PDB file of C-alpha atoms and ligand atoms in Angstrom:
ATOM      1  CA  MET A   1      17.969  -6.740  -5.629  1.00 92.00           C
ATOM      2  CA  ILE A   2      17.977 -10.367  -6.705  1.00 95.00           C
ATOM      3  CA  LEU A   3      19.134 -12.906  -4.129  1.00 96.00           C
ATOM      4  CA  ASP A   4      20.513 -16.251  -5.280  1.00 96.00           C
ATOM      5  CA  LEU A   5      19.161 -18.799  -2.817  1.00 97.00           C
ATOM      6  CA  LYS A   6      19.901 -22.014  -4.692  1.00 96.00           C
ATOM      7  CA  SER A   7      22.404 -23.330  -2.136  1.00 95.00           C
ATOM      8  CA  LEU A   8      20.160 -22.207   0.696  1.00 96.00           C
ATOM      9  CA  PHE A   9      17.277 -24.250  -0.663  1.00 96.00           C
ATOM     10  CA  ASP A  10      19.587 -27.254  -1.009  1.00 96.00           C
ATOM     11  CA  LEU A  11      21.321 -27.205   2.350  1.00 96.00           C
ATOM     12  CA  VAL A  12      19.418 -27.710   5.589  1.00 96.00           C
ATOM     13  CA  GLY A  13      20.824 -25.413   8.275  1.00 96.00           C
ATOM     14  CA  GLU A  14      22.077 -22.871   5.771  1.00 97.00           C
ATOM     15  CA  SER A  15      21.257 -19.236   6.416  1.00 97.00           C
ATOM     16  CA  GLN A  16      21.882 -15.834   4.908  1.00 97.00           C
ATOM     17  CA  GLU A  17      21.747 -12.413   6.493  1.00 97.00           C
ATOM     18  CA  ILE A  18      20.110  -9.502   4.730  1.00 97.00           C
ATOM     19  CA  ALA A  19      21.090  -5.901   5.353  1.00 97.00           C
ATOM     20  CA  CYS A  20      20.495  -3.306   2.702  1.00 97.00           C
ATOM     21  CA  ASP A  21      18.946   0.024   1.903  1.00 97.00           C
ATOM     22  CA  LEU A  22      16.361  -0.008  -0.859  1.00 97.00           C
ATOM     23  CA  ASP A  23      15.326   3.023  -2.840  1.00 96.00           C
ATOM     24  CA  PHE A  24      11.594   3.369  -3.505  1.00 96.00           C
ATOM     25  CA  SER A  25      11.647   7.099  -4.065  1.00 95.00           C
ATOM     26  CA  ASN A  26      10.048   6.642  -7.499  1.00 93.00           C
ATOM     27  CA  GLU A  27       7.077   4.752  -6.086  1.00 91.00           C
ATOM     28  CA  SER A  28       3.946   6.816  -6.007  1.00 87.00           C
ATOM     29  CA  LEU A  29       0.735   6.368  -4.106  1.00 80.00           C
ATOM     30  CA  TYR A  30      -2.295   8.544  -4.840  1.00 77.00           C
ATOM     31  CA  GLY A  31       0.012  10.985  -6.581  1.00 80.00           C
ATOM     32  CA  ASN A  32       2.468  11.194  -3.694  1.00 85.00           C
ATOM     33  CA  ALA A  33       5.869   9.661  -3.157  1.00 91.00           C
ATOM     34  CA  PRO A  34       5.802   8.203   0.359  1.00 94.00           C
ATOM     35  CA  PHE A  35       9.344   6.796   0.266  1.00 95.00           C
ATOM     36  CA  GLN A  36      11.482   9.906   0.065  1.00 94.00           C
ATOM     37  CA  GLN A  37      13.978   8.309   2.392  1.00 96.00           C
ATOM     38  CA  PRO A  38      15.719   4.978   1.828  1.00 97.00           C
ATOM     39  CA  VAL A  39      14.101   1.889   3.309  1.00 97.00           C
ATOM     40  CA  ARG A  40      16.456  -0.039   5.563  1.00 98.00           C
ATOM     41  CA  VAL A  41      15.926  -3.768   5.350  1.00 98.00           C
ATOM     42  CA  ALA A  42      17.463  -6.139   7.904  1.00 98.00           C
ATOM     43  CA  GLY A  43      16.728  -9.806   8.259  1.00 98.00           C
ATOM     44  CA  LYS A  44      17.619 -13.397   7.719  1.00 98.00           C
ATOM     45  CA  ILE A  45      16.767 -16.269   5.441  1.00 98.00           C
ATOM     46  CA  GLU A  46      17.142 -19.660   7.033  1.00 98.00           C
ATOM     47  CA  ASN A  47      16.670 -23.239   5.917  1.00 97.00           C
ATOM     48  CA  ARG A  48      15.349 -25.096   8.928  1.00 96.00           C
ATOM     49  CA  ALA A  49      14.570 -28.746   8.398  1.00 94.00           C
ATOM     50  CA  GLY A  50      13.983 -28.018   4.747  1.00 92.00           C
ATOM     51  CA  VAL A  51      11.642 -25.082   5.328  1.00 94.00           C
ATOM     52  CA  VAL A  52      13.101 -21.831   4.047  1.00 96.00           C
ATOM     53  CA  LYS A  53      11.886 -18.889   6.059  1.00 96.00           C
ATOM     54  CA  LEU A  54      12.543 -15.223   5.446  1.00 97.00           C
ATOM     55  CA  VAL A  55      12.155 -12.810   8.352  1.00 97.00           C
ATOM     56  CA  PHE A  56      12.935  -9.156   7.967  1.00 98.00           C
ATOM     57  CA  SER A  57      12.206  -5.726   9.316  1.00 98.00           C
ATOM     58  CA  VAL A  58      11.911  -2.470   7.419  1.00 97.00           C
ATOM     59  CA  LYS A  59      12.673   0.935   8.833  1.00 97.00           C
ATOM     60  CA  SER A  60      12.205   4.281   7.197  1.00 97.00           C
ATOM     61  CA  VAL A  61      10.442   7.593   7.487  1.00 96.00           C
ATOM     62  CA  LEU A  62       7.351   7.911   5.324  1.00 95.00           C
ATOM     63  CA  SER A  63       6.210  11.147   3.750  1.00 94.00           C
ATOM     64  CA  LEU A  64       2.429  11.042   3.714  1.00 93.00           C
ATOM     65  CA  GLN A  65      -0.185  13.593   2.843  1.00 92.00           C
ATOM     66  CA  CYS A  66      -2.805  14.659   5.374  1.00 95.00           C
ATOM     67  CA  ASP A  67      -6.252  13.654   4.068  1.00 93.00           C
ATOM     68  CA  ARG A  68      -7.785  16.945   5.146  1.00 95.00           C
ATOM     69  CA  CYS A  69      -5.251  19.744   4.665  1.00 96.00           C
ATOM     70  CA  LEU A  70      -2.962  17.939   2.142  1.00 93.00           C
ATOM     71  CA  LYS A  71       0.144  18.925   4.092  1.00 94.00           C
ATOM     72  CA  VAL A  72       2.951  16.347   3.912  1.00 93.00           C
ATOM     73  CA  VAL A  73       3.647  14.762   7.266  1.00 94.00           C
ATOM     74  CA  GLU A  74       6.417  12.356   8.202  1.00 95.00           C
ATOM     75  CA  ARG A  75       5.636   9.081   9.888  1.00 94.00           C
ATOM     76  CA  GLU A  76       8.113   6.577  11.202  1.00 95.00           C
ATOM     77  CA  LEU A  77       7.912   3.149   9.618  1.00 95.00           C
ATOM     78  CA  ASP A  78       9.044   0.117  11.567  1.00 96.00           C
ATOM     79  CA  LYS A  79       7.492  -3.173  10.514  1.00 96.00           C
ATOM     80  CA  SER A  80       8.418  -6.823  10.456  1.00 97.00           C
ATOM     81  CA  PHE A  81       7.438  -9.404   7.894  1.00 96.00           C
ATOM     82  CA  GLU A  82       7.945 -13.100   7.444  1.00 95.00           C
ATOM     83  CA  HIS A  83       7.455 -15.378   4.504  1.00 94.00           C
ATOM     84  CA  ILE A  84       8.008 -18.999   3.677  1.00 94.00           C
ATOM     85  CA  LEU A  85      10.000 -19.361   0.483  1.00 95.00           C
ATOM     86  CA  VAL A  86       9.423 -22.292  -1.821  1.00 93.00           C
ATOM     87  CA  THR A  87      10.747 -23.203  -5.231  1.00 92.00           C
ATOM     88  CA  GLU A  88       7.323 -24.442  -6.248  1.00 88.00           C
ATOM     89  CA  LEU A  89       3.875 -24.698  -4.704  1.00 81.00           C
ATOM     90  CA  SER A  90       3.164 -28.239  -3.615  1.00 75.00           C
ATOM     91  CA  ASN A  91       0.102 -27.954  -1.429  1.00 67.00           C
ATOM     92  CA  GLU A  92      -2.051 -24.986  -2.292  1.00 62.00           C
ATOM     93  CA  ASP A  93      -4.606 -25.794   0.415  1.00 58.00           C
ATOM     94  CA  ASP A  94      -2.191 -24.802   3.136  1.00 61.00           C
ATOM     95  CA  GLU A  95      -2.702 -21.084   3.437  1.00 62.00           C
ATOM     96  CA  GLU A  96      -1.315 -20.558   6.898  1.00 60.00           C
ATOM     97  CA  TYR A  97       1.498 -18.667   5.290  1.00 61.00           C
ATOM     98  CA  GLU A  98       1.596 -16.748   2.117  1.00 74.00           C
ATOM     99  CA  TYR A  99       4.211 -18.626   0.164  1.00 88.00           C
ATOM    100  CA  ILE A 100       6.671 -16.820  -1.980  1.00 93.00           C
ATOM    101  CA  VAL A 101       7.633 -18.827  -5.000  1.00 92.00           C
ATOM    102  CA  CYS A 102      11.281 -18.553  -6.009  1.00 94.00           C
ATOM    103  CA  ALA A 103      10.949 -20.436  -9.255  1.00 89.00           C
ATOM    104  CA  ASP A 104      14.621 -20.654 -10.210  1.00 92.00           C
ATOM    105  CA  GLY A 105      15.982 -20.443  -6.672  1.00 95.00           C
ATOM    106  CA  THR A 106      16.232 -16.675  -6.780  1.00 96.00           C
ATOM    107  CA  LEU A 107      14.256 -14.058  -4.903  1.00 97.00           C
ATOM    108  CA  ASP A 108      13.559 -10.512  -6.027  1.00 96.00           C
ATOM    109  CA  LEU A 109      13.878  -8.923  -2.611  1.00 97.00           C
ATOM    110  CA  THR A 110      13.102  -5.413  -3.855  1.00 97.00           C
ATOM    111  CA  GLU A 111       9.809  -6.535  -5.347  1.00 96.00           C
ATOM    112  CA  LEU A 112       8.848  -8.488  -2.227  1.00 96.00           C
ATOM    113  CA  VAL A 113       9.621  -5.577   0.108  1.00 96.00           C
ATOM    114  CA  ARG A 114       7.768  -3.207  -2.213  1.00 95.00           C
ATOM    115  CA  THR A 115       4.632  -5.369  -2.124  1.00 93.00           C
ATOM    116  CA  ASP A 116       4.794  -5.771   1.663  1.00 94.00           C
ATOM    117  CA  LEU A 117       5.243  -2.032   2.156  1.00 93.00           C
ATOM    118  CA  MET A 118       2.412  -1.000  -0.122  1.00 90.00           C
ATOM    119  CA  LEU A 119       0.016  -3.173   1.879  1.00 89.00           C
ATOM    120  CA  GLU A 120       1.210  -1.635   5.120  1.00 88.00           C
ATOM    121  CA  LEU A 121       0.820   2.001   4.198  1.00 89.00           C
ATOM    122  CA  PRO A 122      -1.840   3.700   6.293  1.00 87.00           C
ATOM    123  CA  THR A 123      -5.040   4.405   4.369  1.00 85.00           C
ATOM    124  CA  LYS A 124      -6.035   7.311   6.580  1.00 89.00           C
ATOM    125  CA  VAL A 125      -3.517   9.983   7.455  1.00 93.00           C
ATOM    126  CA  LEU A 126      -4.128  13.104   9.484  1.00 95.00           C
ATOM    127  CA  CYS A 127      -1.423  15.623  10.389  1.00 95.00           C
ATOM    128  CA  LYS A 128      -3.171  15.855  13.749  1.00 95.00           C
ATOM    129  CA  GLU A 129      -6.350  14.372  15.181  1.00 95.00           C
ATOM    130  CA  ASP A 130      -8.284  17.637  14.973  1.00 96.00           C
ATOM    131  CA  CYS A 131      -6.954  18.900  11.649  1.00 96.00           C
ATOM    132  CA  ARG A 132      -9.484  21.414  10.354  1.00 95.00           C
ATOM    133  CA  GLY A 133      -8.633  20.821   6.734  1.00 96.00           C
ATOM    134  CA  LEU A 134      -9.036  23.202   3.843  1.00 95.00           C
ATOM    135  CA  CYS A 135     -11.996  25.435   3.144  1.00 93.00           C
ATOM    136  CA  PRO A 136     -13.908  23.772   0.290  1.00 91.00           C
ATOM    137  CA  LYS A 137     -14.615  27.202  -1.204  1.00 92.00           C
ATOM    138  CA  CYS A 138     -11.399  29.213  -1.020  1.00 94.00           C
ATOM    139  CA  GLY A 139      -8.911  26.437  -0.215  1.00 94.00           C
ATOM    140  CA  LYS A 140      -7.452  28.166   2.804  1.00 94.00           C
ATOM    141  CA  ASP A 141      -5.790  25.962   5.420  1.00 95.00           C
ATOM    142  CA  LEU A 142      -8.225  26.384   8.308  1.00 94.00           C
ATOM    143  CA  ASN A 143      -5.545  25.305  10.801  1.00 96.00           C
ATOM    144  CA  LEU A 144      -3.944  28.692  10.162  1.00 95.00           C
ATOM    145  CA  GLY A 145      -7.121  30.590  10.904  1.00 93.00           C
ATOM    146  CA  SER A 146     -10.647  30.768   9.556  1.00 91.00           C
ATOM    147  CA  CYS A 147     -11.560  32.354   6.269  1.00 91.00           C
ATOM    148  CA  ASP A 148     -14.392  34.678   5.356  1.00 88.00           C
ATOM    149  CA  CYS A 149     -16.469  32.103   3.481  1.00 88.00           C
ATOM    150  CA  LYS A 150     -18.497  30.789   6.398  1.00 63.00           C
ATOM    151  CA  THR A 151     -19.371  34.145   7.874  1.00 56.00           C
ATOM    152  CA  LYS A 152     -20.706  35.533   4.616  1.00 53.00           C
ATOM    153  CA  ASP A 153     -24.473  35.387   4.354  1.00 54.00           C
ATOM    154  CA  ILE A 154     -25.994  33.633   1.438  1.00 57.00           C
ATOM    155  CA  ASP A 155     -27.129  36.096  -1.223  1.00 62.00           C
ATOM    156  CA  PRO A 156     -30.864  36.658  -0.504  1.00 62.00           C
ATOM    157  CA  ARG A 157     -31.709  36.170  -4.195  1.00 64.00           C
ATOM    158  CA  TRP A 158     -30.183  32.679  -4.105  1.00 63.00           C
ATOM    159  CA  GLN A 159     -31.954  32.018  -0.833  1.00 63.00           C
ATOM    160  CA  ALA A 160     -35.292  32.810  -2.510  1.00 65.00           C
ATOM    161  CA  LEU A 161     -34.428  30.412  -5.323  1.00 62.00           C
ATOM    162  CA  SER A 162     -33.465  27.617  -2.962  1.00 63.00           C
ATOM    163  CA  ASP A 163     -36.694  28.145  -1.024  1.00 67.00           C
ATOM    164  CA  LEU A 164     -38.564  27.739  -4.279  1.00 65.00           C
ATOM    165  CA  PHE A 165     -37.025  24.350  -4.955  1.00 64.00           C
ATOM    166  CA  SER A 166     -37.201  22.917  -1.462  1.00 58.00           C
TER     167      SER A 166
HETATM  168 ZN1   ZN B   1      -3.992  18.208   8.150  1.00 89.55          ZN
HETATM  169 ZN1   ZN B   2     -12.945  29.864   2.627  1.00 89.55          ZN
END
């Protein structure tokens, strides 16, 4: 979604509301598609004393994979972001804000939201704190019960071999 902000950059006091649903269902992360549901974006762009500020919130339900058992779990997403929009960078030393450059007075809102969201996705996801994960041998979900792998004794012939090399 491309927003034309030329008049907003020109007119002090001008503002524009944003309310839209963005579709990121094709975005993938580590082989998963976290944005199965639309991302609701609500916010405002305002020119205050010549400074154009974008403030918005995103709401959605993320589909994320548990790191241990690989089950897909849903997590509510509710985050706010703000950016200062400029048509060109004038003072690169000022890094208090991350400036978004709208070179021709337009802003690709979809791309901006996409970048913000990707940085906000949790790096560690567990379906529950004490998820037991999958058995590394047989792949059984150990939350559903234990498997036979652990209880089996190591073959004595292999044991003799491992003794030899230790
Ligand atoms: Zn799990
Ligand atoms: Zn097993």
